[in-house]
Coordinates of C-alpha atoms and ligand atoms in Angstrom, one line a residue:
X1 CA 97.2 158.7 147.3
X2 CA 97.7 156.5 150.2
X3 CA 99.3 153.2 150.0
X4 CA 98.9 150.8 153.5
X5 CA 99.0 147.3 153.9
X6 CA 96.9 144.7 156.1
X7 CA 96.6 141.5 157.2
X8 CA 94.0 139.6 158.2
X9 CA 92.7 135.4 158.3
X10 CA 91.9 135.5 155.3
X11 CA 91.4 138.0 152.2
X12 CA 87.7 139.3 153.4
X13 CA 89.2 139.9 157.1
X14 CA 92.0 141.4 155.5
X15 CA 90.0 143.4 153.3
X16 CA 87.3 144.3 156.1
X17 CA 90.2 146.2 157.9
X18 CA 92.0 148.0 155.4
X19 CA 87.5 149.4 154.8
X20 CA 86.9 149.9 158.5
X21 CA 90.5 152.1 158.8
X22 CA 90.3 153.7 155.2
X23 CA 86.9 153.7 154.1
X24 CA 84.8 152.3 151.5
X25 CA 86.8 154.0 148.3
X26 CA 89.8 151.7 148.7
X27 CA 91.2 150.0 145.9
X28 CA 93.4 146.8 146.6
X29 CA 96.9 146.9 144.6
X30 CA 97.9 143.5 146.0
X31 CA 97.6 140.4 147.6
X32 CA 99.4 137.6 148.7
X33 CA 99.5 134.3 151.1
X34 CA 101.8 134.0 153.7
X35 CA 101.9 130.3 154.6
X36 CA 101.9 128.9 158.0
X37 CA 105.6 127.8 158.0
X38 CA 106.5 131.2 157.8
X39 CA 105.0 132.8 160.8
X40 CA 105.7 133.3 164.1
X41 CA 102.1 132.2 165.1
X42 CA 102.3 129.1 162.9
X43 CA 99.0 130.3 161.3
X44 CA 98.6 131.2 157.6
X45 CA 97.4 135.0 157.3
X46 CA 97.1 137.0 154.1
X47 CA 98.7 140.6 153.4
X48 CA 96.7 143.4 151.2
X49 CA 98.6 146.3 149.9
X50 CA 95.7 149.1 149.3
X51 CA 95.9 152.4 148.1
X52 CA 93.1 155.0 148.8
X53 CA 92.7 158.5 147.6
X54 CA 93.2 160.7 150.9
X55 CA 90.8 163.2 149.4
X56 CA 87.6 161.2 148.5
X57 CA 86.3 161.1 152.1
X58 CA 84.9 164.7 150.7
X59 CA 84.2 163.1 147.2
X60 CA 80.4 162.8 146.3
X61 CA 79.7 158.7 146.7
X62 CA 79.8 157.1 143.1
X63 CA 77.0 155.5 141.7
X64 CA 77.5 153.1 139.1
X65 CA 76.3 154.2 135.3
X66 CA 72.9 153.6 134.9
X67 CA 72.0 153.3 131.2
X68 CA 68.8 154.7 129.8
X69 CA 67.5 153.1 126.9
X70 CA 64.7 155.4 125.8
X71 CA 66.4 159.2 126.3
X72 CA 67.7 160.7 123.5
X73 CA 71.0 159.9 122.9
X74 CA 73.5 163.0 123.7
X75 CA 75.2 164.8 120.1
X76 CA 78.3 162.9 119.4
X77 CA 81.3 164.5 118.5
X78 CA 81.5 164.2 114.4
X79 CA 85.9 162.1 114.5
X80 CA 85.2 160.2 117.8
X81 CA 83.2 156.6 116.8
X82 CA 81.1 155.6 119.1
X83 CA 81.4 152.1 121.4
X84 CA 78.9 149.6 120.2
X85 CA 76.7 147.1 123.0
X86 CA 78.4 144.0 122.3
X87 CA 79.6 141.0 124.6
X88 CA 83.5 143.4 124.7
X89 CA 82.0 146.7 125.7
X90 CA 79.9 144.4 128.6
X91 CA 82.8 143.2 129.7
X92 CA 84.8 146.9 129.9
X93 CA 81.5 148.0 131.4
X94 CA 81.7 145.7 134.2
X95 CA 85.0 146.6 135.2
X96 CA 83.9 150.3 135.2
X97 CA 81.1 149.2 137.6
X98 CA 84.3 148.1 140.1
X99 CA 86.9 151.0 139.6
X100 CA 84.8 153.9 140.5
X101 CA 88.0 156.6 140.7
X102 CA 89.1 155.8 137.6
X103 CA 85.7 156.1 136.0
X104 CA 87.1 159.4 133.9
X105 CA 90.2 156.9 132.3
X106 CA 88.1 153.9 131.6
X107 CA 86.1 156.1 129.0
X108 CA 89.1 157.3 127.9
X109 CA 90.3 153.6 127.3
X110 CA 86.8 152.7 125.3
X111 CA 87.1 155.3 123.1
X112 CA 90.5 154.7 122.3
X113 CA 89.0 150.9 121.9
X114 CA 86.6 151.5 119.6
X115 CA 89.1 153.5 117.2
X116 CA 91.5 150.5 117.4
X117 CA 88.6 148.1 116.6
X118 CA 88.3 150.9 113.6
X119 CA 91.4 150.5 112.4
X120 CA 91.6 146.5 112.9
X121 CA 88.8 146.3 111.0
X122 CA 90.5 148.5 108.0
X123 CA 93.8 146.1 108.8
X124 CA 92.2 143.0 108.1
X125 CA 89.5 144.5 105.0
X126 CA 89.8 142.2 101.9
X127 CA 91.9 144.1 98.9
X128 CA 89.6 145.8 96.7
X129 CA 89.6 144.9 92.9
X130 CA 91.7 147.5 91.4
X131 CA 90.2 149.5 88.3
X132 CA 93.7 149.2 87.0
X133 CA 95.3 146.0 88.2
X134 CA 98.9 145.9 89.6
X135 CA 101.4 144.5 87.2
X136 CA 102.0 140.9 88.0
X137 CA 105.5 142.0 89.9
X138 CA 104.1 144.1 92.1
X139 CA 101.1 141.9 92.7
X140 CA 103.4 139.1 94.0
X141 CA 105.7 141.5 96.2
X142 CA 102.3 142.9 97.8
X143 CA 101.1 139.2 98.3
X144 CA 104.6 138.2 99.7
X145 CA 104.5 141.5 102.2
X146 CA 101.0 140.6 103.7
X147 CA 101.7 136.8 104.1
X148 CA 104.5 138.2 105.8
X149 CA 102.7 139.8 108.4
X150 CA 102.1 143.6 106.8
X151 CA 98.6 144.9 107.3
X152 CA 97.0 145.2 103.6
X153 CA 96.4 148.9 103.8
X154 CA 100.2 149.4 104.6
X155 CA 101.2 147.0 102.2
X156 CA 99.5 148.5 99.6
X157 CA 100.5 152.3 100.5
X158 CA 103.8 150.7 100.4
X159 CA 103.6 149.3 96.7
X160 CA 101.7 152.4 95.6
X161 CA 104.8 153.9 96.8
X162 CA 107.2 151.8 95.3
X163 CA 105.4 152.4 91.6
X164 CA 106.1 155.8 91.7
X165 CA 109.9 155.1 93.0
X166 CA 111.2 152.2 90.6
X167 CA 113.0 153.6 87.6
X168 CA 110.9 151.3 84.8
X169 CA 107.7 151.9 86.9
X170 CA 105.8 148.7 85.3
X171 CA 108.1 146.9 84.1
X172 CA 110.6 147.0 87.1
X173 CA 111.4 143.3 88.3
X174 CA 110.9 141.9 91.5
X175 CA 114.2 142.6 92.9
X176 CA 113.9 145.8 92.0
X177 CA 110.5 146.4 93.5
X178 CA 111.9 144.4 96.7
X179 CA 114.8 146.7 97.2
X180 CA 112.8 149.9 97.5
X181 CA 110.4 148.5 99.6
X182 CA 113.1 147.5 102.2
X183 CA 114.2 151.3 101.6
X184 CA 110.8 152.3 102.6
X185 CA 110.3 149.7 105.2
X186 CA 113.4 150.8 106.7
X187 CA 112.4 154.1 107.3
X188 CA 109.3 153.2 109.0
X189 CA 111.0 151.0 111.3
X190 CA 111.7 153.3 114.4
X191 CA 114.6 152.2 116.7
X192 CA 115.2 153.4 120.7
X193 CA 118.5 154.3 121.5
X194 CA 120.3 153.2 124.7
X195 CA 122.3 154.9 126.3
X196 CA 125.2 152.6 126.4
X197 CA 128.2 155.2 127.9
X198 CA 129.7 152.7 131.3
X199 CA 130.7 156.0 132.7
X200 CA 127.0 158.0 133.0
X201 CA 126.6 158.5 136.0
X202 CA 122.8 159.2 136.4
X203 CA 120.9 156.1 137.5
X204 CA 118.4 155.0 134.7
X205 CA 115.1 153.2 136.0
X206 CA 113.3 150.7 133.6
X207 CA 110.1 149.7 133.5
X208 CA 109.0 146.3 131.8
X209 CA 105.0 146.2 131.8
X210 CA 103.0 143.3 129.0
X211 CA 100.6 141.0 129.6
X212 CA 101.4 137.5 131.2
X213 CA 103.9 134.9 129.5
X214 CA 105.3 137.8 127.0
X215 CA 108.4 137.4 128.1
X216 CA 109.0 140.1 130.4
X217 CA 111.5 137.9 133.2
X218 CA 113.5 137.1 130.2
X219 CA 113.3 140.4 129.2
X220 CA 115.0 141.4 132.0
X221 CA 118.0 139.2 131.7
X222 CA 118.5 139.7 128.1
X223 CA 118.9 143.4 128.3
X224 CA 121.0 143.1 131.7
X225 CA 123.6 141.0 129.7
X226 CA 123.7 142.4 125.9
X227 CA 126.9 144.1 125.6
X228 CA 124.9 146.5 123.2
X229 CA 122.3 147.4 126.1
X230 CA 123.1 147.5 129.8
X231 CA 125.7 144.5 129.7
X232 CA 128.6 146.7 130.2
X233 CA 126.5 148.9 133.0
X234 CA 126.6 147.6 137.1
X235 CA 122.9 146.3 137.0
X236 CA 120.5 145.5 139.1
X237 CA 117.2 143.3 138.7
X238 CA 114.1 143.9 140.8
X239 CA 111.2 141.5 140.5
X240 CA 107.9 142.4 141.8
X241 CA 106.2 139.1 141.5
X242 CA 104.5 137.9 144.7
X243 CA 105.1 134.1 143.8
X244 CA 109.0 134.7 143.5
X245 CA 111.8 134.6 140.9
X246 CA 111.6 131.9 138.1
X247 CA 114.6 129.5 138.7
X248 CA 116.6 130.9 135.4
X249 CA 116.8 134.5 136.9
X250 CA 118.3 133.4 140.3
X251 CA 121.0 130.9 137.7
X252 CA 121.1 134.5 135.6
X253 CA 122.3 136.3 138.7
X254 CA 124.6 133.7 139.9
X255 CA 126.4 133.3 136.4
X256 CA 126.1 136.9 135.1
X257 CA 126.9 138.3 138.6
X258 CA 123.7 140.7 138.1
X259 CA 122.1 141.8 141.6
X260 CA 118.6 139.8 141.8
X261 CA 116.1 141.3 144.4
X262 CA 112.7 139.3 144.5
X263 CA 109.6 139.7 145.8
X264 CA 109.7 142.7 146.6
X265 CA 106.2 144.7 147.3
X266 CA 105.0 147.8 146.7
X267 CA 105.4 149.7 150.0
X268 CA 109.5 148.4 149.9
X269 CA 110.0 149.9 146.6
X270 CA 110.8 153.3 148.1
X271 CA 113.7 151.6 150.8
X272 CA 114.9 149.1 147.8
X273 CA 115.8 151.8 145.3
X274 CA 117.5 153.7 147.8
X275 CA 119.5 150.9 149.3
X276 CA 120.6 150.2 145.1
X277 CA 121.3 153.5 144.3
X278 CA 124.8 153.3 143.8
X279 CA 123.6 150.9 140.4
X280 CA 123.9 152.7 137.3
X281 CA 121.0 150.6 136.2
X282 CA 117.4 148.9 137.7
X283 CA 115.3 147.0 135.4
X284 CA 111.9 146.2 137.2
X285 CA 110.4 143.4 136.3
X286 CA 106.6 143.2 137.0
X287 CA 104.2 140.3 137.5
X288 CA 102.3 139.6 134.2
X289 CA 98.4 139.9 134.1
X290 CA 95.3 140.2 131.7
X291 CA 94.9 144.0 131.7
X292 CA 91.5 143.5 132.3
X293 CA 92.0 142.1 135.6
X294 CA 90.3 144.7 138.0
X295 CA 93.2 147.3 139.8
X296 CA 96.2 145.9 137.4
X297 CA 96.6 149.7 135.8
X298 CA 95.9 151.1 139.3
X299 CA 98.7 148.7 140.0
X300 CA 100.9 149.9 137.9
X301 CA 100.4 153.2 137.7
X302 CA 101.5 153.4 141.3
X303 CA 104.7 151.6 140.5
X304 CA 105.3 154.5 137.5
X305 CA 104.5 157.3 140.5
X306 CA 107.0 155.8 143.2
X307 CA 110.0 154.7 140.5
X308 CA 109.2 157.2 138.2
X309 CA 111.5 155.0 135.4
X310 CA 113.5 156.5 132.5
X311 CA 111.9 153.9 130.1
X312 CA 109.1 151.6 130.3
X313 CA 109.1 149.0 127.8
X314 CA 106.1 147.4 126.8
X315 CA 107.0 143.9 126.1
X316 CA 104.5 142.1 123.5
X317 CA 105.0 138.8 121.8
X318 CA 105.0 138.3 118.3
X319 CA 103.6 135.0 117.9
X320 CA 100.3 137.3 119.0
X321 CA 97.3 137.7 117.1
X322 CA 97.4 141.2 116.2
X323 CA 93.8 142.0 116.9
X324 CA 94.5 140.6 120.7
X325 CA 97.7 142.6 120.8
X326 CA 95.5 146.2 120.0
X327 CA 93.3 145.4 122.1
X328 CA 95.3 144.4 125.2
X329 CA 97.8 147.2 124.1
X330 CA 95.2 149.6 124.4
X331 CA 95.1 149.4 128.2
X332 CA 98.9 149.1 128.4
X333 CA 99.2 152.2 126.2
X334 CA 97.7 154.2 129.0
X335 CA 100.8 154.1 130.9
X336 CA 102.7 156.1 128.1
X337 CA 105.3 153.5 127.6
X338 CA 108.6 154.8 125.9
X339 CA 109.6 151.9 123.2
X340 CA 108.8 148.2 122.6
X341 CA 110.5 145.1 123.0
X342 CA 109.1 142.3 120.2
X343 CA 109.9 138.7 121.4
X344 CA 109.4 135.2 119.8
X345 CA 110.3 136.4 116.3
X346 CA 111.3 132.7 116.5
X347 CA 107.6 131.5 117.2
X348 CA 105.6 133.9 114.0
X349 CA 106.0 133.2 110.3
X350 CA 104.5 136.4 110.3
X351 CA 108.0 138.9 111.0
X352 CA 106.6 141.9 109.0
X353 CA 103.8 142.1 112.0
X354 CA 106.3 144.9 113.3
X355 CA 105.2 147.1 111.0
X356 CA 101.6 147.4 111.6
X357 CA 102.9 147.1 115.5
X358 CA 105.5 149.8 115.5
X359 CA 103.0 152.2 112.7
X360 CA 99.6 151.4 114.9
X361 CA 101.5 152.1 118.5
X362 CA 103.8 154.9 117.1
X363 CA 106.5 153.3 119.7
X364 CA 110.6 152.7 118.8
X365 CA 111.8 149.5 119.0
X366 CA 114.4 148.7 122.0
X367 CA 115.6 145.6 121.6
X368 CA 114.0 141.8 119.7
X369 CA 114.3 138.3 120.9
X370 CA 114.2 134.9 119.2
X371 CA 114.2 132.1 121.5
X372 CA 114.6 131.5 125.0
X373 CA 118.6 131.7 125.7
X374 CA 119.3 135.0 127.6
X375 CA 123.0 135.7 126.3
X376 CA 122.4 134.3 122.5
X377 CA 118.6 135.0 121.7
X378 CA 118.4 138.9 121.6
X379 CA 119.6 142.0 119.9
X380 CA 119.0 146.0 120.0
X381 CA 115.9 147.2 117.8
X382 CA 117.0 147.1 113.8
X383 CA 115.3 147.1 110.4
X384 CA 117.8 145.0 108.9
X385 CA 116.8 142.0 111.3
X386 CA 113.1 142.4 110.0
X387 CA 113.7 143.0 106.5
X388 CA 116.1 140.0 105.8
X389 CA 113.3 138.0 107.7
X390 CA 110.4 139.2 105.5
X391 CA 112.7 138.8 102.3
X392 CA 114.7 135.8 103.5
X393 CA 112.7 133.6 100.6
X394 CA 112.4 135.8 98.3
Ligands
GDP401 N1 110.6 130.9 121.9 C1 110.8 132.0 122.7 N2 110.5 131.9 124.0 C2 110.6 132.9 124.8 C3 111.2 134.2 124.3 N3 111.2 135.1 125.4 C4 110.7 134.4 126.4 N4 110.4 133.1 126.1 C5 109.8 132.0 126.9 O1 108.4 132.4 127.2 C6 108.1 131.9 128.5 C7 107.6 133.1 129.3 O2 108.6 134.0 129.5 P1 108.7 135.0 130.8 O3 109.9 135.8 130.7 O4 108.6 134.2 132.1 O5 107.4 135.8 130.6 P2 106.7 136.9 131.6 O6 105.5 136.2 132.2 O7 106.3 138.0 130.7 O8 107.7 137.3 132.6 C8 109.3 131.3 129.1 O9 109.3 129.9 128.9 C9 110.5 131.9 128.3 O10 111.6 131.1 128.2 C10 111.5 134.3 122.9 O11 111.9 135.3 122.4 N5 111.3 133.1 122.2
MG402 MG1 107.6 137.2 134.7

């Protein structure tokens, strides 16, 4: 993999270049506008970052999928379900016409689509009647866990559970009921370490990848000053986004004294690490996008190859629906992330959503946040936090 960047009058001139120099198979990582004021000429121009595949001058030309309606459809494997037609698989398909390299991945990403759309679709089935109906304490527990965000498969494995584990079985009383289901919950709830010792000296490099608005700048700051996570650790933060640093993470770096380096591109990551290597920590903070946007995972894949992070935390938001959230996670997954960070708890009546989050992404939790303020509104991953937010009324 090659990665070059261009400039031209405008993006088509820009792009036109970066084709004539590399070839046809190039795929554009970036873009961005550098505005009159800022040149030597006094004339805007535009910048492309592109990456191209140094061996697929010899690759066979791609040709988009064509899809036959009347052949025989080929034997499907018995576990894998099969994509439906439908507006979604249209839309995946039309990205697949424009990312011809990673052709082999996008598959892989509709399969693992069409199993989450399984399993949503189990999430979100209506209960069953039961042949033998629940005793009325364990029929309001189950109710209370769902409304609380549980997915009602889980919720009911959960109950099912808690039947066999109460000591009067169907008599037990709420409380009772209540306390080993936080037992159980609590064991489900997976947490990610940090490695908080202020004398390691091996440089730790973390990712932060989620879609747009998540809270992934805020992220940043939050787990640059928590005593409990890199607080006590020489940190620096490196933001990626084109348009520049939001106003609270320059005030951040001012009051915290945490190193802020912005806009920084792709082809400068290499020099930038090298020049902060005597940090003990880097959090990398990338520009949000809809993971459906054409190159993003190209994108960011080439970030994981050149920084080649520790952790990367995906960052999702819980005030998300959680069908939206598999979906878009599904994309994100690809990059093997190493634990979670869950923000807004302060924006969902729906806390117990962690469960299905944490159960359907088999991910630890690294650290929660409840509101906007950096240094108040954030803690390490914990059961307890979840639990006394599902139970608080109960
Ligand atoms: N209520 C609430 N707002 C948050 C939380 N985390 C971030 N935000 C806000 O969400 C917005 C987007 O956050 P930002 O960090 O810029 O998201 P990014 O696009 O993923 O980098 C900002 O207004 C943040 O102040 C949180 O835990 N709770
Ligand atoms: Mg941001």
């Amino acid at each position: 993999m090659k990665v070059k960047s261009f400039t031209g009058n405008s993006l088509p001139d820009a792009l036109l270049k970066a084709k004539q120099e590399l070839g046809e198979n190039i795929i554009l990582l970036e873009s961005r506008e550098i505005p009159a004021s800022r040149t030597k000429t006094g004339k805007r121009f535009v910048e492309v970052t592109i990456s191209v595949d140094e061996r697929s001058e010899q690759a066979k030309p791609w040709q988009p999928p064509v899809l036959t309606k009347n052949k025989k459809p080929a034997p499907q494997a018995a576990s894998r379900p099969q994509p439906q037609e439908n507006d979604f698989t249209r839309v995946i398909n039309n990205i697949l016409a424009r990312k011809p390299k990673e052709i082999h991945q996008e598959k892989q990403i509709l399969e693992e689509l069409a199993e989450l759309r399984r399993q949503i679709a189990q999430l979100s089935q209506q209960q069953k009647p039961a042949e033998n109906p629940l005793p009325e304490n364990y029929r309001q527990v189950l109710q209370h866990l769902t409304g609380k965000g549980l997915g009602q498969e889980q919720a009911e494995r959960l109950i099912r559970r808690a039947y066999q584990l109460t000591e009067k079985g169907a008599n037990a009383s709420k409380q009772e009921i209540i306390r080993v289901c936080r037992k159980e919950l609590e064991r489900e709830f997976r947490v990610h370490h940090f490695k908080t010792d202020a004398k390691e000296k091996k440089q730790r490099v973390i990712l932060l990848i989620g879609a747009t608005g998540v809270g992934k700048t805020t992220t940043a700051m939050k787990l640059a000053a928590h005593p409990a996570i890199y607080g006590k650790r020489n940190v620096a933060i490196i933001s990626t986004d084109p348009y520049g640093t939001a106003d609270a993470l320059k005030a951040f770096s001012r009051m915290n004294g945490t190193a802020v380096l912005e806009k920084i591109r792709m082809d400068e990551l290499t020099e930038v690490t090298e020049r902060l290597k005597d940090y003990q920590v880097l959090i990398v903070d990338t520009p949000g996008q809809s993971p459906f946007a054409p190159n993003y995972m190209a994108k960011l894949e080439e970030y994981i190859r050149i920084l080649k992070p520790d952790d990367i935390f995906m960052v999702v938001s819980m005030n998300a629906d959680l069908k939206d959230l598999f979906i878009s996670s599904a994309f994100f997954m690809l990059l093997k992330p190493t634990a979670l960070v869950l923000t807004k708890f302060d924006e969902t009546s729906q806390p117990g959503k962690a469960f299905p989050i944490i159960h359907e992404l088999n991910l630890p939790v690294a650290a929660m946040c409840e509101g906007k303020r950096v240094f108040i509104d954030v803690q390490p991953g914990n059961a307890d936090y979840v639990l006394d937010r599902i139970f608080e009324t109960e």
